[in-house]
Tab-separated table of C-alpha atoms and ligand atoms in Angstrom:
chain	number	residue	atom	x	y	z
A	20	UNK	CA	-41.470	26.152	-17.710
A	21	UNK	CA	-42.377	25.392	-13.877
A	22	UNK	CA	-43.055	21.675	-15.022
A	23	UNK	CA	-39.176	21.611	-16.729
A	24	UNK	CA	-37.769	23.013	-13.569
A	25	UNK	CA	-40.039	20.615	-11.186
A	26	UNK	CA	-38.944	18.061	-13.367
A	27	UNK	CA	-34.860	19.250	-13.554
A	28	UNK	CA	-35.448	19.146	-9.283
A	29	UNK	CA	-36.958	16.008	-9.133
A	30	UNK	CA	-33.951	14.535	-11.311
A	31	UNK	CA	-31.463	16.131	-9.156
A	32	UNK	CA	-32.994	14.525	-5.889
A	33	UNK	CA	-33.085	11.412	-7.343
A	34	UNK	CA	-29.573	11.454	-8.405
A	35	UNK	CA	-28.537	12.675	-5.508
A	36	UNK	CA	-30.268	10.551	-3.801
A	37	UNK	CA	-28.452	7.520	-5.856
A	38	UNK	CA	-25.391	9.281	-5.584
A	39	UNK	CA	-25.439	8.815	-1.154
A	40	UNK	CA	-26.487	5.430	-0.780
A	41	UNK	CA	-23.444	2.711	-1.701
A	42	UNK	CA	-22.527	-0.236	0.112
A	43	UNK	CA	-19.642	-3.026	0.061
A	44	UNK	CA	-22.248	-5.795	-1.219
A	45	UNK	CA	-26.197	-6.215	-2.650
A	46	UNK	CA	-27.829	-3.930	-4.918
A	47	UNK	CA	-25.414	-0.484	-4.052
A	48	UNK	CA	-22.431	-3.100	-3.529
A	49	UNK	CA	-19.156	-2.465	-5.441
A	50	UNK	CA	-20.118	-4.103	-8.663
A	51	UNK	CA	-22.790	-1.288	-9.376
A	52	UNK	CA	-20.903	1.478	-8.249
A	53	UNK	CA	-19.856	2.431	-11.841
A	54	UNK	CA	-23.686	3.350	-12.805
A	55	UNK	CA	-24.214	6.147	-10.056
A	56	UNK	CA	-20.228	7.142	-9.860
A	57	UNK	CA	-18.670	6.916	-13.612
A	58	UNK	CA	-14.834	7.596	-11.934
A	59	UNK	CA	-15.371	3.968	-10.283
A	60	UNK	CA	-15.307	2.589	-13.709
A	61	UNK	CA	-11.773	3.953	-14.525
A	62	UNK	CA	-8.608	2.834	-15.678
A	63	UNK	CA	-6.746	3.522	-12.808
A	64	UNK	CA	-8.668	2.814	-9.641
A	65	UNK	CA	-7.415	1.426	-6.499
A	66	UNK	CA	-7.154	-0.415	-4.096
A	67	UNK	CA	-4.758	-3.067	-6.140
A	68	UNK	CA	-2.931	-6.129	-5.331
A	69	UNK	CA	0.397	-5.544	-5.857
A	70	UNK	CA	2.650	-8.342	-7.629
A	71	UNK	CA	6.347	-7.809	-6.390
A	72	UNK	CA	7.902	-9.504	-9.243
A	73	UNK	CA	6.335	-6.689	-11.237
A	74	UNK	CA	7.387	-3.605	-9.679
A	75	UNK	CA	10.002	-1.239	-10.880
A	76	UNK	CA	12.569	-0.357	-8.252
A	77	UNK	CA	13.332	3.361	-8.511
A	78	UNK	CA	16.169	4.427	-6.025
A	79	UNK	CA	15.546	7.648	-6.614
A	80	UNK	CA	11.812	7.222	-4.556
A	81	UNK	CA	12.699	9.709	-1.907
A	82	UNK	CA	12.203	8.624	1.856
A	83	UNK	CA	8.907	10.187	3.258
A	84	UNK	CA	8.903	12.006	6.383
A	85	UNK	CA	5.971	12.594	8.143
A	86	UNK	CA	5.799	15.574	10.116
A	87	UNK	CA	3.811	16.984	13.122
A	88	UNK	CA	2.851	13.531	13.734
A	89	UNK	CA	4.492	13.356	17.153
A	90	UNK	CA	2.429	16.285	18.416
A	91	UNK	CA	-0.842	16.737	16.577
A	92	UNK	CA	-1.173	20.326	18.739
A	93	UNK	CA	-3.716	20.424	22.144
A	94	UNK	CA	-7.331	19.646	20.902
A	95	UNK	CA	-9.122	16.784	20.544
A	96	UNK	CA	-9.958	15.226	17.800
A	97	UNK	CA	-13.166	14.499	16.268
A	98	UNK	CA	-13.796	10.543	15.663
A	99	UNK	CA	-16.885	9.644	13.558
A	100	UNK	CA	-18.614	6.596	12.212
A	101	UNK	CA	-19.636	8.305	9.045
A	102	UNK	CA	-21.701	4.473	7.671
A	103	UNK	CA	-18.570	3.301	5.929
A	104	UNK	CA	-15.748	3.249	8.369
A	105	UNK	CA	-14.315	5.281	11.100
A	106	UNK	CA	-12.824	8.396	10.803
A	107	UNK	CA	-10.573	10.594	12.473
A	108	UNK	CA	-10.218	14.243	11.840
A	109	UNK	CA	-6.417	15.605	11.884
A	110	UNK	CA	-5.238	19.080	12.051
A	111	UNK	CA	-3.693	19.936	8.968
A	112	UNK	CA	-0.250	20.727	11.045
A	113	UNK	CA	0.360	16.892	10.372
A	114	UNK	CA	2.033	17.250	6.723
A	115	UNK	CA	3.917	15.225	4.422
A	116	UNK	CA	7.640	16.002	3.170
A	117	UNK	CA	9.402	13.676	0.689
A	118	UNK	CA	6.730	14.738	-2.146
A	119	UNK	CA	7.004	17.115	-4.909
A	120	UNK	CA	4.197	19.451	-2.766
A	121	UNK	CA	3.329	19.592	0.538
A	122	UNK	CA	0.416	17.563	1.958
A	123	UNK	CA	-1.171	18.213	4.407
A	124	UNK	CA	-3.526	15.690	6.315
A	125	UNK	CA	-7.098	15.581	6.643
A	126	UNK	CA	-7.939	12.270	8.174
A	127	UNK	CA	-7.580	8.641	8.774
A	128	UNK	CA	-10.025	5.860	8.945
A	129	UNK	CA	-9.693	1.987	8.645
A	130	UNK	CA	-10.954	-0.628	6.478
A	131	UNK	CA	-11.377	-4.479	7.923
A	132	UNK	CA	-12.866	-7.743	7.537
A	133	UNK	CA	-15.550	-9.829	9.361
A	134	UNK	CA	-14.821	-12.219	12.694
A	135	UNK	CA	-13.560	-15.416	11.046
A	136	UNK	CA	-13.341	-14.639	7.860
A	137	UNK	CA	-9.721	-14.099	6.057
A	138	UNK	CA	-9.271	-10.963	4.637
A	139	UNK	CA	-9.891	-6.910	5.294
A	140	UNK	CA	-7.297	-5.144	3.969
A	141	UNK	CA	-7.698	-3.445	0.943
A	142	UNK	CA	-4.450	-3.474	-1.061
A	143	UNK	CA	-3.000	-6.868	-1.781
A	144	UNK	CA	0.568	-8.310	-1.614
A	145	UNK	CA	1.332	-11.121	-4.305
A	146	UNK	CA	-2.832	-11.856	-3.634
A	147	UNK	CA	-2.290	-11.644	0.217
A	148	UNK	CA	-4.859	-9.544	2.113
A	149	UNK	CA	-4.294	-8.335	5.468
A	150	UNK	CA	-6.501	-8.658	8.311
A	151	UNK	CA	-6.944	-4.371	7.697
A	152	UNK	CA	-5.835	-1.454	6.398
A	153	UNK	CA	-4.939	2.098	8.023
A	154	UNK	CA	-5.792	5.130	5.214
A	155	UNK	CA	-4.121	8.583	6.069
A	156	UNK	CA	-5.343	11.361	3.746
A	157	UNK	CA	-3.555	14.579	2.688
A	158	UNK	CA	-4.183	16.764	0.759
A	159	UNK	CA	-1.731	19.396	-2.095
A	160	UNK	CA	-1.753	21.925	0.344
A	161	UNK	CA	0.004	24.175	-2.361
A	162	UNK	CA	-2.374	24.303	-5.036
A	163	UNK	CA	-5.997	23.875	-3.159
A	164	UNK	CA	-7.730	25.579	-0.276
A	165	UNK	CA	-9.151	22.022	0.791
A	166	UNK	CA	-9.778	18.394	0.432
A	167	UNK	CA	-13.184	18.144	-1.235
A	168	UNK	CA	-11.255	20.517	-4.006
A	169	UNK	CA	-8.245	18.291	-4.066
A	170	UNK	CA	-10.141	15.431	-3.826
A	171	UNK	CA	-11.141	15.505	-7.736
A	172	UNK	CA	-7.703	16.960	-9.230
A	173	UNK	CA	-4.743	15.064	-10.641
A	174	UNK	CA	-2.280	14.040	-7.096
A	175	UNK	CA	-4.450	16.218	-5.882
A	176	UNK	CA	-4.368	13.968	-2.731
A	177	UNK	CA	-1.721	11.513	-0.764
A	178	UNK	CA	-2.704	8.225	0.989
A	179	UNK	CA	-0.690	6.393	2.982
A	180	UNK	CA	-1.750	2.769	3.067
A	181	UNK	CA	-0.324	0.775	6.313
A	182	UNK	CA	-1.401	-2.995	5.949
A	183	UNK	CA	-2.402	-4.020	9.078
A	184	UNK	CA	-1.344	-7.676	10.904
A	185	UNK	CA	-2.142	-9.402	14.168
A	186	UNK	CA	0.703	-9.410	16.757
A	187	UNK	CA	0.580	-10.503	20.185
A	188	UNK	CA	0.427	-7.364	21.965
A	189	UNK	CA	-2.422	-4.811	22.295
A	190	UNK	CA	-0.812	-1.652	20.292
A	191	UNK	CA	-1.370	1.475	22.435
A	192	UNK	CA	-1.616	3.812	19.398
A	193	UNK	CA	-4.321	1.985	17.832
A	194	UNK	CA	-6.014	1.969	21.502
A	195	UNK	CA	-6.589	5.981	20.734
A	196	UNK	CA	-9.048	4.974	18.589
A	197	UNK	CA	-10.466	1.304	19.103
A	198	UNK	CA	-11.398	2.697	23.146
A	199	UNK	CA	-13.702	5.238	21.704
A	200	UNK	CA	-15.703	2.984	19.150
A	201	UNK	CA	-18.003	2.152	21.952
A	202	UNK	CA	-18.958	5.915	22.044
A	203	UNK	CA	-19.879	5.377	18.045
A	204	UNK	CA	-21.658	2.474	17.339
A	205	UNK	CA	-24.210	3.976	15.033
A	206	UNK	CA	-23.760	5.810	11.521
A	207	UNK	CA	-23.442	9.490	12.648
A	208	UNK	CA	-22.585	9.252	15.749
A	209	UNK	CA	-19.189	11.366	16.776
A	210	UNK	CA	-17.005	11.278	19.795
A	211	UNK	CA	-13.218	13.106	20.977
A	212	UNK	CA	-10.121	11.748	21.266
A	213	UNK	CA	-7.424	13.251	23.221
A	214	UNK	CA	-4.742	14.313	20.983
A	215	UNK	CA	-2.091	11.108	20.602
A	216	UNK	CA	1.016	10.390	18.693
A	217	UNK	CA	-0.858	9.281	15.259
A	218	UNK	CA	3.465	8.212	14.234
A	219	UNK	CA	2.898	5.627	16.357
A	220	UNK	CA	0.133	4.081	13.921
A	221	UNK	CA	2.611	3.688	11.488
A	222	UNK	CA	5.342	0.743	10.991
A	223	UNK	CA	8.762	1.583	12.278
A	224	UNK	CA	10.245	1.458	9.171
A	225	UNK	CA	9.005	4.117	6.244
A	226	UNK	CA	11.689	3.735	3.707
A	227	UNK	CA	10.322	0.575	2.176
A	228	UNK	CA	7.367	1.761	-0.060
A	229	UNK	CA	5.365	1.209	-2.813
A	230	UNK	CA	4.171	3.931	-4.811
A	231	UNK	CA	1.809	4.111	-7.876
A	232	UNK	CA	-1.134	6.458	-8.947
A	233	UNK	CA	-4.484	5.770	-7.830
A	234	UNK	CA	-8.365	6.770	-6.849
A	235	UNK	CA	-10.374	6.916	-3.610
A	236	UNK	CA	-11.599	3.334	-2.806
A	237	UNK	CA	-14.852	4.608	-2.077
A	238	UNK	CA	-17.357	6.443	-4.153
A	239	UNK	CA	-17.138	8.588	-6.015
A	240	UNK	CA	-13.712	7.027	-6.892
A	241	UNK	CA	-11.607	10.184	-8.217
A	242	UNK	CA	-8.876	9.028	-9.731
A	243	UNK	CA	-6.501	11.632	-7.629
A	244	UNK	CA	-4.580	9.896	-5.199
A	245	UNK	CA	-1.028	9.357	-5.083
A	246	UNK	CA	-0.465	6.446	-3.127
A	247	UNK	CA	2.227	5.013	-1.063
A	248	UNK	CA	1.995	1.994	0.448
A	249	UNK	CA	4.702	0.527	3.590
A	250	UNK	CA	6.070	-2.704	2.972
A	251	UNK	CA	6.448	-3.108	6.495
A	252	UNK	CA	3.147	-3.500	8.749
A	253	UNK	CA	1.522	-2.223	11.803
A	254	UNK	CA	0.504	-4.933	14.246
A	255	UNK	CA	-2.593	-4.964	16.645
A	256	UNK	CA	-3.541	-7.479	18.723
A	257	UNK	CA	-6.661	-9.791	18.093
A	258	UNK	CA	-8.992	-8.349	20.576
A	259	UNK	CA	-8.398	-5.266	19.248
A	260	UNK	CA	-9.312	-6.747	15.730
A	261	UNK	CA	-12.332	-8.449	16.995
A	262	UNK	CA	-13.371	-5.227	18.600
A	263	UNK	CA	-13.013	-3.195	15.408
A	264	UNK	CA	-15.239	-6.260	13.881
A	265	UNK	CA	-18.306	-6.296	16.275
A	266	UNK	CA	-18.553	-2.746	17.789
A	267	UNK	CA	-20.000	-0.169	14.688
A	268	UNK	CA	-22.801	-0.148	12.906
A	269	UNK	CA	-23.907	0.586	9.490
A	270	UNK	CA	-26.982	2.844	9.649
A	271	UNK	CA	-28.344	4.758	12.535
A	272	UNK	CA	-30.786	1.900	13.873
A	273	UNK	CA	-30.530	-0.303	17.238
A	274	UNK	CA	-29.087	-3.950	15.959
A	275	UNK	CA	-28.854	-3.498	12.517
A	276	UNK	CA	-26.310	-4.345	10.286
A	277	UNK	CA	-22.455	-4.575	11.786
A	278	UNK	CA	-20.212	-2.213	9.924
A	279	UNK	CA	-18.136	-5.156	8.214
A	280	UNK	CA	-15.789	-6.010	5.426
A	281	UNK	CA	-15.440	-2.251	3.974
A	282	UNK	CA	-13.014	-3.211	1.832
A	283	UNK	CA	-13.144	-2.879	-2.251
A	284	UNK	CA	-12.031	-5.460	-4.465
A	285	UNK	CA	-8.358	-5.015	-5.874
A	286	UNK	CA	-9.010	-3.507	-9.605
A	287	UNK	CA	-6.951	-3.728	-12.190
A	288	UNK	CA	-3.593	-1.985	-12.834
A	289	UNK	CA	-4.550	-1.231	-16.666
A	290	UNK	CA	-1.160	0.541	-18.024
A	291	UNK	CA	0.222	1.650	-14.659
A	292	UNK	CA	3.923	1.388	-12.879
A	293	UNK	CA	4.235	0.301	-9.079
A	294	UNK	CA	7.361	1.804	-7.941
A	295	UNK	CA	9.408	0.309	-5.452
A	296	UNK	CA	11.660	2.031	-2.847
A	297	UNK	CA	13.668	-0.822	-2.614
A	298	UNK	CA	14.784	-3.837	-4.214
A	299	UNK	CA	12.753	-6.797	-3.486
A	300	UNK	CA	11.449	-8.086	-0.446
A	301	UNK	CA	12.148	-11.807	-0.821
A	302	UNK	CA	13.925	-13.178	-3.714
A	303	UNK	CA	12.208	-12.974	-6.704
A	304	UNK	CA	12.411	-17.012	-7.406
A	305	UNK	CA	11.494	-19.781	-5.474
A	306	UNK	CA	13.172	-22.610	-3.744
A	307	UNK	CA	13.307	-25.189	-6.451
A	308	UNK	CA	14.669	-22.437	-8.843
A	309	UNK	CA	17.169	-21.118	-6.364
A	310	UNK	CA	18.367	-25.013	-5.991
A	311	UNK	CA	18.007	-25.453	-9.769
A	312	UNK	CA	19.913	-22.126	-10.201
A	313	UNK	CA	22.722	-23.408	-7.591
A	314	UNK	CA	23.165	-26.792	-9.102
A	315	UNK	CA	24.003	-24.907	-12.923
A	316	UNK	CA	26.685	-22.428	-11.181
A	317	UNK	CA	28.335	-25.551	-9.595
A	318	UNK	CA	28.166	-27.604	-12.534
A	319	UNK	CA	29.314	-24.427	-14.872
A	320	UNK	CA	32.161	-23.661	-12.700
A	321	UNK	CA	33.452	-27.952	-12.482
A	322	UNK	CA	33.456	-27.458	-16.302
A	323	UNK	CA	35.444	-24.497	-16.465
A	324	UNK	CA	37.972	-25.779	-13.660
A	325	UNK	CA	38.384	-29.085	-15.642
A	326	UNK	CA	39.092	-27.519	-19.169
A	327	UNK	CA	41.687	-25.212	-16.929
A	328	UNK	CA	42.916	-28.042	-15.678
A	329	UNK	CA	43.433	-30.267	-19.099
A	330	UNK	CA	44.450	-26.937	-20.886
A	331	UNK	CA	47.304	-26.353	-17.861
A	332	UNK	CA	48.293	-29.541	-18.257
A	333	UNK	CA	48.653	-29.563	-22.174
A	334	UNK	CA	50.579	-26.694	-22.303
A	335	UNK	CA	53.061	-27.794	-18.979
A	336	UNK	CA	53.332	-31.365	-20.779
A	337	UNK	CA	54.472	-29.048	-24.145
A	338	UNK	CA	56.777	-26.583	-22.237
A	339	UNK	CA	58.610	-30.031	-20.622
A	340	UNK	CA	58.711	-31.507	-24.159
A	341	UNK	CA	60.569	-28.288	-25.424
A	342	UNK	CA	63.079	-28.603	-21.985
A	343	UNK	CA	63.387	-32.121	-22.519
A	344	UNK	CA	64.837	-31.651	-26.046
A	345	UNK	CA	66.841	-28.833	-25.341
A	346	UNK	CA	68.627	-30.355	-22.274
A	347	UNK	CA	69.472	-33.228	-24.838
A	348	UNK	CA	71.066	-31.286	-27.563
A	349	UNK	CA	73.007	-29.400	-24.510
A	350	UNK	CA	74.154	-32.966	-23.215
A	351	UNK	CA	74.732	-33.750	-27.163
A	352	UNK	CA	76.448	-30.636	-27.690
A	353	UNK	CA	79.021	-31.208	-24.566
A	354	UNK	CA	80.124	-35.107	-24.922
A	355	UNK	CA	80.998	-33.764	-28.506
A	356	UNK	CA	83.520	-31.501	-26.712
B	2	LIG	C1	-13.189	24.389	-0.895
B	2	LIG	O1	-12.564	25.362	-1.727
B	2	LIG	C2	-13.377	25.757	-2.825
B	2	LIG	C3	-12.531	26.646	-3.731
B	2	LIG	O2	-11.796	27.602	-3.020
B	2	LIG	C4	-14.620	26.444	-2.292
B	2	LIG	O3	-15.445	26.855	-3.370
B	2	LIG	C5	-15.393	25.450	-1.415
B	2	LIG	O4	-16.502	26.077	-0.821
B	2	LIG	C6	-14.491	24.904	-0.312
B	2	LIG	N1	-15.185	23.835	0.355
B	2	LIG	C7	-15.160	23.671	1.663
B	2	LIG	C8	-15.889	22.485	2.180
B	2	LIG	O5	-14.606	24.427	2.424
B	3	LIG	C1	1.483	9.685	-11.804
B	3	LIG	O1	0.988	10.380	-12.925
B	3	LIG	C2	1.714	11.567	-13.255
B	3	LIG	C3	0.996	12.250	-14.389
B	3	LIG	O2	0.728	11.367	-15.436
B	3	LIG	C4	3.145	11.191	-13.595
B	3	LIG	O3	3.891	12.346	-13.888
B	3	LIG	C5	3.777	10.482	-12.428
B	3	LIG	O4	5.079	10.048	-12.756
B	3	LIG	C6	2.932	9.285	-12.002
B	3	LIG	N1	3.464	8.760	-10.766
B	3	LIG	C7	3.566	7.451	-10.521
B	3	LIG	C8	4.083	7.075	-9.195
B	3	LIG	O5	3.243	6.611	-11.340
């Protein structure tokens, strides 16, 4: 009996054990997440890259407003490089409205590439990454006392995915956070941030959207996010990117491994709708089409103005005919007076 429950404690450490350590790549790398967290093999995980042509516009989608953004209240926030990315901490008076429930957030962290190499963000546009990708997590405030609760029921959580580009200007909103990852440069370390306008992270426009159901992108993967993703991006500027690229690491050691390219493979969108806000972005064909398509309606209306044309002209040619004749029998009709 002591030797089962030794044993039952040994298993548990093990797998919990398993169940801590995951990376991007190697041995714990994305591909073997499945055998420690079973969600990660799903049918509906995210991120995914999102074909345009094959989203369903629903203008019904209704706009989302984010609220308490502009004032996120008089403490500081707590900023953390948890291993994986960095994370902020936000008060849950920052909530979502435009949802069926209220959401409430809980945090934000980023997800990025490596200097040089193409790539970081984790949802995909027509199989376009973005240089990174802003995640800002809430919560169903209405049905569950907190996140780790929500985290593992149905829409039990809301991400909003901002896709994130370089522009030429440093973007002061973004500075909130990329000043402080000197503070954090080892796993576990954790620093405050003043309190900042976390709208300002966000594209200017929010009413262009995609929005499909989805999972964490990290382990354990629930499938219980409901995600929304702007069209429109957030710039920063390229030092800004190079400084989210070279300042964190990994683990908790001097020099080790940069914290780089944190971002998950797109997975596959199975049997699931991507909803649309709005109607597409660009047209849906390309150039040569769009000539090809220009070229048919020209030729299709020359047709139909020609067999106007020969049709007006049969019937005038008739209707002249008919006068014709009957101004002769009238000239007939009179000399026989
Ligand atoms: C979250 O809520 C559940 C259910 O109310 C509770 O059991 C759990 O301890 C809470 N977890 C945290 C981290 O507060
Ligand atoms: C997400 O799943 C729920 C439950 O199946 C469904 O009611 C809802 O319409 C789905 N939402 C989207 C955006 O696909």
């Amino acid at each position: 009996m002591w030797l089962f429950t030794l044993l039952l404690e040994v298993i548990r450490i093990t797998a919990a054990d398993a169940g801590q350590h995951w990376t991007y790549e190697g041995p714990h790398g994305q591909d073997h997440w499945p055998a420690s967290y079973p969600e990660c093999g799903g049918n509906a995980q995210s991120p995914i890259d999102i074909q345009t042509d094959s989203v369903t516009f629903d203008p019904d989608l209704p706009a989302l407003q984010p609220r308490g953004y502009d004032q996120p209240g008089t403490e500081s926030l707590d900023l953390h490089n948890n291993g994986h990315t960095v994370q902020l901490s936000l008060p849950t008076t920052l909530y979502l409205e435009g949802l069926s429930r209220k959401y409430v957030a809980a945090q934000l962290h980023l997800h990025w590439g490596q200097k040089g190499s193409p790539g970081g963000s984790e949802h995909q546009i027509n199989g376009e990454a973005a240089v990174a990708e802003l995640h800002i997590v809430h919560y169903d405030s209405d049905s569950y006392d907190n996140l780790s609760e929500a985290a593992q029921r149905p829409q039990g959580l809301a991400v909003l995915g901002v896709l994130i580009e370089v522009g030429e200007t440093k973007n002061p909103a973004y500075e909130h956070i990329i000043s402080h990852l000197d503070e954090i440069r080892h796993k576990d370390q954790k620093t405050s941030v003043p309190p900042f306008n976390v709208r300002e992270l966000l594209p200017p426009q929010l009413g262009q959207f995609f929005r499909y159901n989805g999972s964490l992108t990290t382990p354990p993967c629930y499938q219980s996010v409901l995600w929304t993703v702007f069209s429109q991006r957030a710039q920063i500027s390229m030092g800004q990117l190079e400084k989210l690229q070279e300042t964190l690491f990994s683990t908790e050691e001097e020099d080790s491994e940069l914290l780089v390219q944190n971002y998950r493979a797109p997975q596959p969108l199975n049997q699931r709708t991507v909803f649309a806000s709005f109607l597409q972005v660009g047209s849906p064909y390309t150039t040569g089409e769009m000539l090809g398509l220009g070229v048919a309606i020209l030729v299709g209306c020359l047709c139909l103005l020609l067999a106007i044309y020969f049709i007006t002209r049969k019937i005038w040619k008739k209707k002249l005919g008919n006068q014709k004749s009957v101004v002769f029998t009238s000239v007939r009709t009179t000399t026989e007076e």
